[in-house]
């Protein structure tokens, strides 16, 4: 009886392994190259140092601080403008923030607040040419008005007819 010659892995389907080669040897497909092969330093060679990490420079920190300050200022301006005179409506209470007649700095406040000084009787949109014209418009809208406040030039012109707020 004769034995057949060795043929490699009898379970390999259609793959013939050449005689004397280990399928698990280095450099074969599916296996990474080992030390001494291209891409790897030879055994015992010094390992190159890690690249130093990039430090954040002063200019970068300064730019971040500037952006944060500008965003904070924009948010503050938005919040403070929500209670300006241009947001007033009939029935709102107002507070005068300045003693100047040219710029009284009126702002909307809660009527239950101790800051409430005036009540808005009417709000009329549009530009007005004189105080006489403004008084005439308030007379037509609210007979018992005491003060006239006009604002123009900020994109929205309007007139407020006010009276003292009685608590």
PDB file of C-alpha atoms in Angstrom:
ATOM      1  CA  UNK A   1       0.000   0.000   0.000  1.00  0.00           C
ATOM      2  CA  UNK A   2       1.314   3.378  -0.921  1.00  0.00           C
ATOM      3  CA  UNK A   3       0.562   6.685   0.778  1.00  0.00           C
ATOM      4  CA  UNK A   4      -0.331   9.729  -1.197  1.00  0.00           C
ATOM      5  CA  UNK A   5       2.155  12.620  -1.191  1.00  0.00           C
ATOM      6  CA  UNK A   6       1.509  15.458   1.344  1.00  0.00           C
ATOM      7  CA  UNK A   7      -0.775  18.156  -0.082  1.00  0.00           C
ATOM      8  CA  UNK A   8      -0.952  20.768   2.702  1.00  0.00           C
ATOM      9  CA  UNK A   9      -4.212  21.543   4.462  1.00  0.00           C
ATOM     10  CA  UNK A  10      -6.844  19.064   3.311  1.00  0.00           C
ATOM     11  CA  UNK A  11      -9.559  21.518   4.513  1.00  0.00           C
ATOM     12  CA  UNK A  12      -8.379  24.439   2.358  1.00  0.00           C
ATOM     13  CA  UNK A  13     -10.726  24.862  -0.517  1.00  0.00           C
ATOM     14  CA  UNK A  14      -8.950  25.358  -3.773  1.00  0.00           C
ATOM     15  CA  UNK A  15      -5.792  26.782  -2.131  1.00  0.00           C
ATOM     16  CA  UNK A  16      -2.543  25.001  -2.569  1.00  0.00           C
ATOM     17  CA  UNK A  17       0.206  25.945  -0.116  1.00  0.00           C
ATOM     18  CA  UNK A  18       3.712  25.598  -1.463  1.00  0.00           C
ATOM     19  CA  UNK A  19       5.755  22.966   0.321  1.00  0.00           C
ATOM     20  CA  UNK A  20       7.884  24.182   3.187  1.00  0.00           C
ATOM     21  CA  UNK A  21       6.205  27.586   3.720  1.00  0.00           C
ATOM     22  CA  UNK A  22       4.465  28.537   6.926  1.00  0.00           C
ATOM     23  CA  UNK A  23       1.168  30.328   6.141  1.00  0.00           C
ATOM     24  CA  UNK A  24       1.584  32.288   9.398  1.00  0.00           C
ATOM     25  CA  UNK A  25       5.027  33.611   8.524  1.00  0.00           C
ATOM     26  CA  UNK A  26       5.656  37.332   8.567  1.00  0.00           C
ATOM     27  CA  UNK A  27       4.838  39.362   5.526  1.00  0.00           C
ATOM     28  CA  UNK A  28       1.929  37.197   4.479  1.00  0.00           C
ATOM     29  CA  UNK A  29      -1.372  38.898   3.609  1.00  0.00           C
ATOM     30  CA  UNK A  30      -3.438  39.626   6.715  1.00  0.00           C
ATOM     31  CA  UNK A  31      -0.414  39.715   9.055  1.00  0.00           C
ATOM     32  CA  UNK A  32       1.469  42.907   9.951  1.00  0.00           C
ATOM     33  CA  UNK A  33       5.198  43.075   9.263  1.00  0.00           C
ATOM     34  CA  UNK A  34       7.459  42.336  12.211  1.00  0.00           C
ATOM     35  CA  UNK A  35      10.515  44.200  13.518  1.00  0.00           C
ATOM     36  CA  UNK A  36      13.296  44.439  10.964  1.00  0.00           C
ATOM     37  CA  UNK A  37      10.873  44.847   8.091  1.00  0.00           C
ATOM     38  CA  UNK A  38      10.146  48.172   6.328  1.00  0.00           C
ATOM     39  CA  UNK A  39       8.097  50.551   8.504  1.00  0.00           C
ATOM     40  CA  UNK A  40       9.468  49.221  11.810  1.00  0.00           C
ATOM     41  CA  UNK A  41      12.782  50.041  13.468  1.00  0.00           C
ATOM     42  CA  UNK A  42      15.179  47.126  13.884  1.00  0.00           C
ATOM     43  CA  UNK A  43      15.158  45.249  17.176  1.00  0.00           C
ATOM     44  CA  UNK A  44      16.937  47.268  19.903  1.00  0.00           C
ATOM     45  CA  UNK A  45      16.964  50.554  17.930  1.00  0.00           C
ATOM     46  CA  UNK A  46      16.108  53.708  19.928  1.00  0.00           C
ATOM     47  CA  UNK A  47      12.471  54.782  19.721  1.00  0.00           C
ATOM     48  CA  UNK A  48      12.080  58.361  18.415  1.00  0.00           C
ATOM     49  CA  UNK A  49      10.670  60.818  21.003  1.00  0.00           C
ATOM     50  CA  UNK A  50       7.001  61.794  20.887  1.00  0.00           C
ATOM     51  CA  UNK A  51       6.237  65.013  19.049  1.00  0.00           C
ATOM     52  CA  UNK A  52       5.816  67.911  21.527  1.00  0.00           C
ATOM     53  CA  UNK A  53       2.243  69.077  21.956  1.00  0.00           C
ATOM     54  CA  UNK A  54       1.363  72.480  20.577  1.00  0.00           C
ATOM     55  CA  UNK A  55       1.004  75.098  23.282  1.00  0.00           C
ATOM     56  CA  UNK A  56      -1.808  77.641  23.160  1.00  0.00           C
ATOM     57  CA  UNK A  57      -0.223  80.986  22.435  1.00  0.00           C
ATOM     58  CA  UNK A  58      -0.942  84.357  24.006  1.00  0.00           C
ATOM     59  CA  UNK A  59      -2.521  85.611  20.771  1.00  0.00           C
ATOM     60  CA  UNK A  60      -5.032  82.738  20.722  1.00  0.00           C
ATOM     61  CA  UNK A  61      -6.006  83.321  24.352  1.00  0.00           C
ATOM     62  CA  UNK A  62      -6.341  87.067  23.700  1.00  0.00           C
ATOM     63  CA  UNK A  63      -8.622  86.423  20.705  1.00  0.00           C
ATOM     64  CA  UNK A  64     -10.830  84.087  22.744  1.00  0.00           C
ATOM     65  CA  UNK A  65     -11.153  86.690  25.512  1.00  0.00           C
ATOM     66  CA  UNK A  66     -12.039  89.415  22.985  1.00  0.00           C
ATOM     67  CA  UNK A  67     -14.759  87.243  21.424  1.00  0.00           C
ATOM     68  CA  UNK A  68     -16.240  86.386  24.841  1.00  0.00           C
ATOM     69  CA  UNK A  69     -16.315  90.075  25.855  1.00  0.00           C
ATOM     70  CA  UNK A  70     -17.955  91.124  22.576  1.00  0.00           C
ATOM     71  CA  UNK A  71     -20.601  88.407  22.820  1.00  0.00           C
ATOM     72  CA  UNK A  72     -21.282  89.388  26.434  1.00  0.00           C
ATOM     73  CA  UNK A  73     -21.656  93.052  25.459  1.00  0.00           C
ATOM     74  CA  UNK A  74     -24.055  92.165  22.639  1.00  0.00           C
ATOM     75  CA  UNK A  75     -26.189  90.050  24.974  1.00  0.00           C
ATOM     76  CA  UNK A  76     -26.178  92.841  27.582  1.00  0.00           C
ATOM     77  CA  UNK A  77     -27.236  95.408  24.989  1.00  0.00           C
ATOM     78  CA  UNK A  78     -30.057  93.162  23.803  1.00  0.00           C
ATOM     79  CA  UNK A  79     -31.346  92.543  27.325  1.00  0.00           C
ATOM     80  CA  UNK A  80     -31.174  96.220  28.279  1.00  0.00           C
ATOM     81  CA  UNK A  81     -32.952  97.302  25.081  1.00  0.00           C
ATOM     82  CA  UNK A  82     -35.942  95.058  25.752  1.00  0.00           C
ATOM     83  CA  UNK A  83     -37.374  97.630  28.157  1.00  0.00           C
ATOM     84  CA  UNK A  84     -36.664 100.802  26.130  1.00  0.00           C
ATOM     85  CA  UNK A  85     -39.410 103.262  25.315  1.00  0.00           C
ATOM     86  CA  UNK A  86     -39.854 101.780  21.819  1.00  0.00           C
ATOM     87  CA  UNK A  87     -41.189  98.571  23.406  1.00  0.00           C
ATOM     88  CA  UNK A  88     -43.860 100.429  25.403  1.00  0.00           C
ATOM     89  CA  UNK A  89     -47.529  99.691  24.820  1.00  0.00           C
ATOM     90  CA  UNK A  90     -50.734 101.313  26.025  1.00  0.00           C
ATOM     91  CA  UNK A  91     -51.180 100.579  29.741  1.00  0.00           C
ATOM     92  CA  UNK A  92     -47.448 100.073  30.446  1.00  0.00           C
ATOM     93  CA  UNK A  93     -45.708 102.006  33.195  1.00  0.00           C
ATOM     94  CA  UNK A  94     -42.541 103.982  32.549  1.00  0.00           C
ATOM     95  CA  UNK A  95     -39.593 105.168  34.618  1.00  0.00           C
ATOM     96  CA  UNK A  96     -37.485 108.220  33.800  1.00  0.00           C
ATOM     97  CA  UNK A  97     -33.824 107.338  34.150  1.00  0.00           C
ATOM     98  CA  UNK A  98     -32.401 110.817  33.469  1.00  0.00           C
ATOM     99  CA  UNK A  99     -33.234 114.392  34.500  1.00  0.00           C
ATOM    100  CA  UNK A 100     -32.404 115.666  31.004  1.00  0.00           C
ATOM    101  CA  UNK A 101     -35.421 116.895  29.027  1.00  0.00           C
ATOM    102  CA  UNK A 102     -33.579 116.188  25.769  1.00  0.00           C
ATOM    103  CA  UNK A 103     -32.970 112.552  26.683  1.00  0.00           C
ATOM    104  CA  UNK A 104     -35.177 111.403  29.585  1.00  0.00           C
ATOM    105  CA  UNK A 105     -34.115 107.748  29.099  1.00  0.00           C
ATOM    106  CA  UNK A 106     -37.591 106.279  29.540  1.00  0.00           C
ATOM    107  CA  UNK A 107     -37.838 102.579  30.178  1.00  0.00           C
ATOM    108  CA  UNK A 108     -40.725 100.181  30.722  1.00  0.00           C
ATOM    109  CA  UNK A 109     -41.132  98.994  34.340  1.00  0.00           C
ATOM    110  CA  UNK A 110     -43.671  96.860  36.166  1.00  0.00           C
ATOM    111  CA  UNK A 111     -46.599  98.985  37.385  1.00  0.00           C
ATOM    112  CA  UNK A 112     -46.306  97.450  40.865  1.00  0.00           C
ATOM    113  CA  UNK A 113     -42.693  98.675  41.080  1.00  0.00           C
ATOM    114  CA  UNK A 114     -41.780 101.731  43.133  1.00  0.00           C
ATOM    115  CA  UNK A 115     -39.996 103.012  39.989  1.00  0.00           C
ATOM    116  CA  UNK A 116     -43.274 103.432  38.076  1.00  0.00           C
ATOM    117  CA  UNK A 117     -43.716 107.169  37.351  1.00  0.00           C
ATOM    118  CA  UNK A 118     -45.800 107.415  34.190  1.00  0.00           C
ATOM    119  CA  UNK A 119     -48.542 105.475  32.445  1.00  0.00           C
ATOM    120  CA  UNK A 120     -48.727 105.147  28.655  1.00  0.00           C
ATOM    121  CA  UNK A 121     -52.123 106.339  27.429  1.00  0.00           C
ATOM    122  CA  UNK A 122     -51.409 106.137  23.691  1.00  0.00           C
ATOM    123  CA  UNK A 123     -48.622 105.175  21.318  1.00  0.00           C
ATOM    124  CA  UNK A 124     -48.663 106.676  17.836  1.00  0.00           C
ATOM    125  CA  UNK A 125     -46.247 105.443  15.158  1.00  0.00           C
ATOM    126  CA  UNK A 126     -44.766 107.815  12.593  1.00  0.00           C
ATOM    127  CA  UNK A 127     -42.523 110.858  12.529  1.00  0.00           C
ATOM    128  CA  UNK A 128     -43.676 114.176  13.950  1.00  0.00           C
ATOM    129  CA  UNK A 129     -42.313 117.565  12.999  1.00  0.00           C
ATOM    130  CA  UNK A 130     -43.037 119.627  16.091  1.00  0.00           C
ATOM    131  CA  UNK A 131     -44.148 119.456  19.723  1.00  0.00           C
ATOM    132  CA  UNK A 132     -47.378 121.246  18.768  1.00  0.00           C
ATOM    133  CA  UNK A 133     -48.226 118.525  16.271  1.00  0.00           C
ATOM    134  CA  UNK A 134     -47.362 115.848  18.860  1.00  0.00           C
ATOM    135  CA  UNK A 135     -49.593 117.505  21.484  1.00  0.00           C
ATOM    136  CA  UNK A 136     -52.436 117.694  18.953  1.00  0.00           C
ATOM    137  CA  UNK A 137     -52.123 113.976  18.190  1.00  0.00           C
ATOM    138  CA  UNK A 138     -52.112 113.086  21.906  1.00  0.00           C
ATOM    139  CA  UNK A 139     -55.142 115.360  22.436  1.00  0.00           C
ATOM    140  CA  UNK A 140     -57.013 113.349  19.781  1.00  0.00           C
ATOM    141  CA  UNK A 141     -55.967 109.982  21.260  1.00  0.00           C
ATOM    142  CA  UNK A 142     -55.976 110.539  25.029  1.00  0.00           C
ATOM    143  CA  UNK A 143     -57.704 113.609  26.460  1.00  0.00           C
ATOM    144  CA  UNK A 144     -56.144 113.374  29.943  1.00  0.00           C
ATOM    145  CA  UNK A 145     -52.480 113.117  28.834  1.00  0.00           C
ATOM    146  CA  UNK A 146     -49.919 115.278  30.662  1.00  0.00           C
ATOM    147  CA  UNK A 147     -46.639 114.609  28.835  1.00  0.00           C
ATOM    148  CA  UNK A 148     -45.518 113.941  25.308  1.00  0.00           C
ATOM    149  CA  UNK A 149     -42.465 111.814  24.495  1.00  0.00           C
ATOM    150  CA  UNK A 150     -41.247 111.556  20.901  1.00  0.00           C
ATOM    151  CA  UNK A 151     -38.501 109.380  19.552  1.00  0.00           C
ATOM    152  CA  UNK A 152     -37.072 109.495  16.056  1.00  0.00           C
ATOM    153  CA  UNK A 153     -33.942 108.544  14.197  1.00  0.00           C
ATOM    154  CA  UNK A 154     -33.421 105.007  15.517  1.00  0.00           C
ATOM    155  CA  UNK A 155     -35.305 103.388  12.659  1.00  0.00           C
ATOM    156  CA  UNK A 156     -38.726 103.581  14.314  1.00  0.00           C
ATOM    157  CA  UNK A 157     -40.345 106.942  14.993  1.00  0.00           C
ATOM    158  CA  UNK A 158     -43.171 107.128  17.505  1.00  0.00           C
ATOM    159  CA  UNK A 159     -44.966 109.288  20.044  1.00  0.00           C
ATOM    160  CA  UNK A 160     -45.971 108.331  23.586  1.00  0.00           C
ATOM    161  CA  UNK A 161     -48.790 110.134  25.381  1.00  0.00           C
ATOM    162  CA  UNK A 162     -48.139 109.851  29.142  1.00  0.00           C
ATOM    163  CA  UNK A 163     -49.649 110.840  32.449  1.00  0.00           C
ATOM    164  CA  UNK A 164     -48.443 110.557  36.035  1.00  0.00           C
ATOM    165  CA  UNK A 165     -48.964 107.055  37.398  1.00  0.00           C
ATOM    166  CA  UNK A 166     -51.135 106.945  40.502  1.00  0.00           C
ATOM    167  CA  UNK A 167     -50.281 104.025  42.731  1.00  0.00           C
TER     168      UNK A 167
END
